[in-house]
Amino acid sequence: AQSVTQLDSQVPVFEEAPVELRCNYSSSVSVYLFWYVQYPNQGLQLLLKYLSGSTLVESINGFEAEFNKSQTSFHLRKPSVHISDTAEYFCAVKSRTGNQFYFGTGTSLTVIP
Amino acid sequence: EAGVAQSPRYKIIEKRQSVAFWCNPISGHATLYWYQQILGQGPKLLIQFQNNGVVDDSQLPKDRFSAERLKGVDSTLKIQPAKLEDSAVYLCASSPGGPFNNEQFFGPGTRLTVL
């Protein structure tokens, strides 16, 4: 089975400052990696995913994440955050041959004006 | 394209009562998931269907939880009887199935409060 660790449960950051949300995973097989975002009172939305190819993946709203196999990490970054980025962010992993997605406990990002 | 629909959005019941949630996945999606998200935790898979068959229900508390997807389209999740610890958001998600099963689309969830 796989597992995901999100070490930071809450991250406050000032508007226009950079942010990094950390995600580490554990797996004995090759995996796919995902970041989901959950705005208040809404369901989870896919932010970005790593399936294969370039280890750096980007979202349409300026987030990026880099798959680091040696460090088993998939940290999420944004160089300049906006108020609208305030949300809960979940990292998830799925084995390439399995069915189940495993989610981390989430990181609450609060952007301070 | 319509998203995943869930109802009700909110439900408050007393312990030992029964409750049912409904999910209508995106049209054509073969795979349907039910997750339980307890406050402060990530979603935990309860059951996964492929069409109308169960793929994984290893984490479903079968003494009180049941789920069905009879026609391979919409699905219901039932809790009978409910316990205080069942208070959570119940999320339904769907994905196309087959080689495209690497993205899930989530519904808005049903927030259950058990008093």
Short mmCIF file of C-alpha atoms in Angstrom, two decimals:
data_model
loop_
_atom_site.label_atom_id
_atom_site.label_comp_id
_atom_site.label_asym_id
_atom_site.label_seq_id
_atom_site.Cartn_x
_atom_site.Cartn_y
_atom_site.Cartn_z
CA ALA A 1 0.00 0.00 0.00
CA GLN A 2 0.96 3.61 -0.34
CA SER A 3 0.84 6.48 2.15
CA VAL A 4 1.16 10.24 2.07
CA THR A 5 2.53 12.63 4.68
CA GLN A 6 1.76 16.32 4.69
CA LEU A 7 3.85 17.69 7.51
CA ASP A 8 2.30 21.16 7.65
CA SER A 9 -1.31 21.22 8.79
CA GLN A 10 -1.58 25.01 8.54
CA VAL A 11 0.43 27.50 6.49
CA PRO A 12 -0.24 31.23 6.86
CA VAL A 13 1.42 33.44 4.27
CA PHE A 14 1.15 37.08 3.26
CA GLU A 15 -0.36 38.02 -0.08
CA GLU A 16 2.18 38.06 -2.96
CA ALA A 17 4.70 36.05 -0.92
CA PRO A 18 5.95 32.64 -2.12
CA VAL A 19 4.67 29.42 -0.58
CA GLU A 20 5.67 25.76 -0.49
CA LEU A 21 3.36 23.00 0.73
CA ARG A 22 5.25 19.82 1.49
CA CYS A 23 4.22 16.30 0.51
CA ASN A 24 6.16 13.08 1.00
CA TYR A 25 4.94 9.67 -0.01
CA SER A 26 5.80 6.07 0.72
CA SER A 27 5.48 3.29 -1.83
CA SER A 28 7.31 0.15 -2.92
CA VAL A 29 6.03 0.51 -6.50
CA SER A 30 5.88 3.24 -9.09
CA VAL A 31 3.20 5.82 -8.46
CA TYR A 32 1.18 8.66 -9.85
CA LEU A 33 1.00 11.82 -7.74
CA PHE A 34 -1.69 14.47 -7.40
CA TRP A 35 -2.52 17.71 -5.67
CA TYR A 36 -6.15 18.53 -5.01
CA VAL A 37 -7.59 21.82 -3.71
CA GLN A 38 -10.75 22.15 -1.64
CA TYR A 39 -12.36 25.56 -1.28
CA PRO A 40 -14.77 26.11 1.62
CA ASN A 41 -18.00 24.12 1.28
CA GLN A 42 -16.91 22.62 -2.03
CA GLY A 43 -15.66 19.25 -3.22
CA LEU A 44 -12.06 18.50 -4.13
CA GLN A 45 -10.75 19.76 -7.45
CA LEU A 46 -7.66 18.44 -9.20
CA LEU A 47 -4.93 21.08 -9.19
CA LEU A 48 -2.16 19.17 -10.97
CA LYS A 49 -0.84 15.67 -11.48
CA TYR A 50 2.32 13.79 -12.30
CA LEU A 51 1.86 10.69 -14.43
CA SER A 52 5.09 10.45 -16.42
CA GLY A 53 7.55 12.56 -18.40
CA SER A 54 8.78 15.88 -17.07
CA THR A 55 9.08 15.84 -13.30
CA LEU A 56 7.93 19.47 -13.10
CA VAL A 57 4.19 19.92 -13.59
CA GLU A 58 2.22 23.15 -13.58
CA SER A 59 -1.36 24.23 -13.01
CA ILE A 60 -3.25 26.92 -14.88
CA ASN A 61 -3.30 29.24 -11.86
CA GLY A 62 0.44 29.43 -11.23
CA PHE A 63 1.09 26.46 -8.95
CA GLU A 64 3.80 23.96 -9.76
CA ALA A 65 5.03 20.72 -8.21
CA GLU A 66 8.14 18.67 -8.79
CA PHE A 67 8.34 14.92 -8.52
CA ASN A 68 11.53 13.94 -6.72
CA LYS A 69 11.88 10.17 -6.77
CA SER A 70 15.03 10.02 -4.64
CA GLN A 71 13.42 12.07 -1.88
CA THR A 72 9.95 10.59 -2.45
CA SER A 73 8.50 14.09 -2.47
CA PHE A 74 6.01 16.09 -4.51
CA HIS A 75 6.07 19.57 -2.97
CA LEU A 76 3.67 22.23 -4.22
CA ARG A 77 4.95 25.77 -4.83
CA LYS A 78 3.70 29.14 -5.96
CA PRO A 79 5.96 32.17 -6.33
CA SER A 80 3.29 34.73 -5.43
CA VAL A 81 0.01 33.82 -3.70
CA HIS A 82 -3.35 35.58 -3.93
CA ILE A 83 -6.17 35.86 -1.43
CA SER A 84 -8.18 33.51 -3.62
CA ASP A 85 -5.62 30.73 -3.02
CA THR A 86 -6.90 30.35 0.55
CA ALA A 87 -8.08 26.75 0.69
CA GLU A 88 -7.26 23.23 1.88
CA TYR A 89 -4.70 21.38 -0.23
CA PHE A 90 -4.45 17.60 -0.36
CA CYS A 91 -1.64 15.52 -1.77
CA ALA A 92 -2.59 12.06 -3.08
CA VAL A 93 -0.80 9.02 -4.46
CA LYS A 94 -1.94 6.07 -6.55
CA SER A 95 0.10 3.10 -7.66
CA ARG A 96 0.42 2.67 -11.42
CA THR A 97 -1.21 -0.73 -11.24
CA GLY A 98 -3.63 -0.32 -8.35
CA ASN A 99 -7.08 1.16 -8.02
CA GLN A 100 -6.98 3.14 -4.82
CA PHE A 101 -6.00 6.76 -4.22
CA TYR A 102 -4.40 7.55 -0.84
CA PHE A 103 -4.75 11.08 0.49
CA GLY A 104 -2.70 13.05 2.97
CA THR A 105 -4.29 14.85 5.91
CA GLY A 106 -4.27 18.17 4.11
CA THR A 107 -2.62 21.58 4.50
CA SER A 108 -4.74 24.62 5.20
CA LEU A 109 -3.28 27.58 3.31
CA THR A 110 -4.38 30.99 4.59
CA VAL A 111 -3.33 34.03 2.58
CA ILE A 112 -3.16 37.15 4.72
CA PRO A 113 -3.89 40.54 3.08
CA GLU B 1 -20.48 18.78 -18.93
CA ALA B 2 -22.39 18.30 -15.68
CA GLY B 3 -20.30 17.41 -12.66
CA VAL B 4 -20.84 14.81 -9.96
CA ALA B 5 -24.10 15.45 -8.14
CA GLN B 6 -24.73 14.56 -4.52
CA SER B 7 -27.72 14.94 -2.24
CA PRO B 8 -28.53 15.97 0.34
CA ARG B 9 -25.83 18.55 0.99
CA TYR B 10 -26.39 18.52 4.73
CA LYS B 11 -27.99 16.03 7.09
CA ILE B 12 -28.42 16.05 10.85
CA ILE B 13 -29.62 12.89 12.60
CA GLU B 14 -29.52 11.35 16.03
CA LYS B 15 -27.41 8.33 16.83
CA ARG B 16 -28.98 4.99 16.01
CA GLN B 17 -31.02 6.54 13.19
CA SER B 18 -30.54 5.58 9.55
CA VAL B 19 -29.43 7.83 6.72
CA ALA B 20 -28.87 7.50 2.98
CA PHE B 21 -26.82 9.55 0.56
CA TRP B 22 -27.19 9.67 -3.20
CA CYS B 23 -24.61 10.23 -5.91
CA ASN B 24 -24.96 10.69 -9.66
CA PRO B 25 -21.57 10.50 -11.39
CA ILE B 26 -20.49 12.20 -14.58
CA SER B 27 -22.21 10.61 -17.54
CA GLY B 28 -20.22 7.70 -18.95
CA HIS B 29 -17.88 7.35 -15.99
CA ALA B 30 -17.47 3.68 -15.16
CA THR B 31 -15.75 4.05 -11.81
CA LEU B 32 -17.45 5.50 -8.73
CA TYR B 33 -15.92 6.09 -5.32
CA TRP B 34 -17.36 6.90 -1.90
CA TYR B 35 -15.02 8.60 0.57
CA GLN B 36 -15.40 9.58 4.22
CA GLN B 37 -13.67 12.81 5.22
CA ILE B 38 -13.55 13.40 8.96
CA LEU B 39 -12.77 16.95 10.06
CA GLY B 40 -9.05 17.59 9.93
CA GLN B 41 -8.30 14.45 7.93
CA GLY B 42 -7.92 13.53 4.31
CA PRO B 43 -10.55 11.56 2.43
CA LYS B 44 -10.61 7.84 3.21
CA LEU B 45 -11.95 5.43 0.61
CA LEU B 46 -15.01 3.50 1.75
CA ILE B 47 -15.93 1.69 -1.45
CA GLN B 48 -15.08 1.69 -5.15
CA PHE B 49 -17.35 0.46 -7.93
CA GLN B 50 -16.44 -0.43 -11.49
CA ASN B 51 -19.76 -0.23 -13.34
CA ASN B 52 -22.11 -2.11 -10.98
CA GLY B 53 -19.44 -4.33 -9.40
CA VAL B 54 -17.46 -3.69 -6.22
CA VAL B 55 -13.70 -3.30 -6.77
CA ASP B 56 -12.67 -2.46 -3.21
CA ASP B 57 -14.72 -2.28 -0.01
CA SER B 58 -12.01 -3.27 2.42
CA GLN B 59 -12.45 -0.13 4.53
CA LEU B 60 -16.23 -0.11 4.58
CA PRO B 61 -17.64 -0.88 8.07
CA LYS B 62 -20.00 -3.51 6.75
CA ASP B 63 -21.86 -3.97 10.01
CA ARG B 64 -23.47 -0.56 9.54
CA PHE B 65 -22.54 0.79 6.10
CA SER B 66 -23.85 -0.45 2.78
CA ALA B 67 -23.64 0.85 -0.76
CA GLU B 68 -25.06 -0.12 -4.09
CA ARG B 69 -24.81 0.87 -7.73
CA LEU B 70 -27.45 -1.35 -9.22
CA LYS B 71 -27.52 -0.10 -12.82
CA GLY B 72 -23.94 1.01 -12.97
CA VAL B 73 -24.90 4.68 -12.93
CA ASP B 74 -26.00 6.40 -9.73
CA SER B 75 -25.23 5.07 -6.28
CA THR B 76 -26.53 5.20 -2.73
CA LEU B 77 -24.58 4.90 0.52
CA LYS B 78 -26.48 3.97 3.64
CA ILE B 79 -25.61 4.02 7.32
CA GLN B 80 -27.76 1.99 9.68
CA PRO B 81 -27.55 2.64 12.59
CA ALA B 82 -25.46 5.78 12.75
CA LYS B 83 -22.89 6.43 15.47
CA LEU B 84 -21.45 9.70 16.71
CA GLU B 85 -18.13 8.92 15.02
CA ASP B 86 -19.86 8.79 11.63
CA SER B 87 -20.06 12.59 11.64
CA ALA B 88 -18.09 13.55 8.54
CA VAL B 89 -18.35 14.75 4.97
CA TYR B 90 -19.17 11.94 2.56
CA LEU B 91 -17.66 12.55 -0.84
CA CYS B 92 -18.57 10.85 -4.06
CA ALA B 93 -16.16 10.84 -6.98
CA SER B 94 -16.14 9.32 -10.45
CA SER B 95 -13.58 8.62 -13.13
CA PRO B 96 -13.78 7.37 -16.71
CA GLY B 97 -12.35 3.94 -15.98
CA GLY B 98 -9.82 1.83 -17.80
CA PRO B 99 -6.56 3.57 -18.78
CA PHE B 100 -8.07 6.95 -17.88
CA ASN B 101 -8.62 6.13 -14.24
CA ASN B 102 -5.97 8.56 -13.09
CA GLU B 103 -8.21 11.51 -12.45
CA GLN B 104 -11.16 11.63 -10.12
CA PHE B 105 -13.93 14.20 -10.29
CA PHE B 106 -15.50 14.97 -6.91
CA GLY B 107 -18.98 16.02 -5.96
CA PRO B 108 -19.64 18.75 -3.36
CA GLY B 109 -20.13 16.21 -0.57
CA THR B 110 -22.77 15.55 2.05
CA ARG B 111 -22.01 16.86 5.53
CA LEU B 112 -23.44 14.46 8.11
CA THR B 113 -23.81 15.44 11.75
CA VAL B 114 -24.77 12.70 14.21
CA LEU B 115 -26.05 13.99 17.56
#
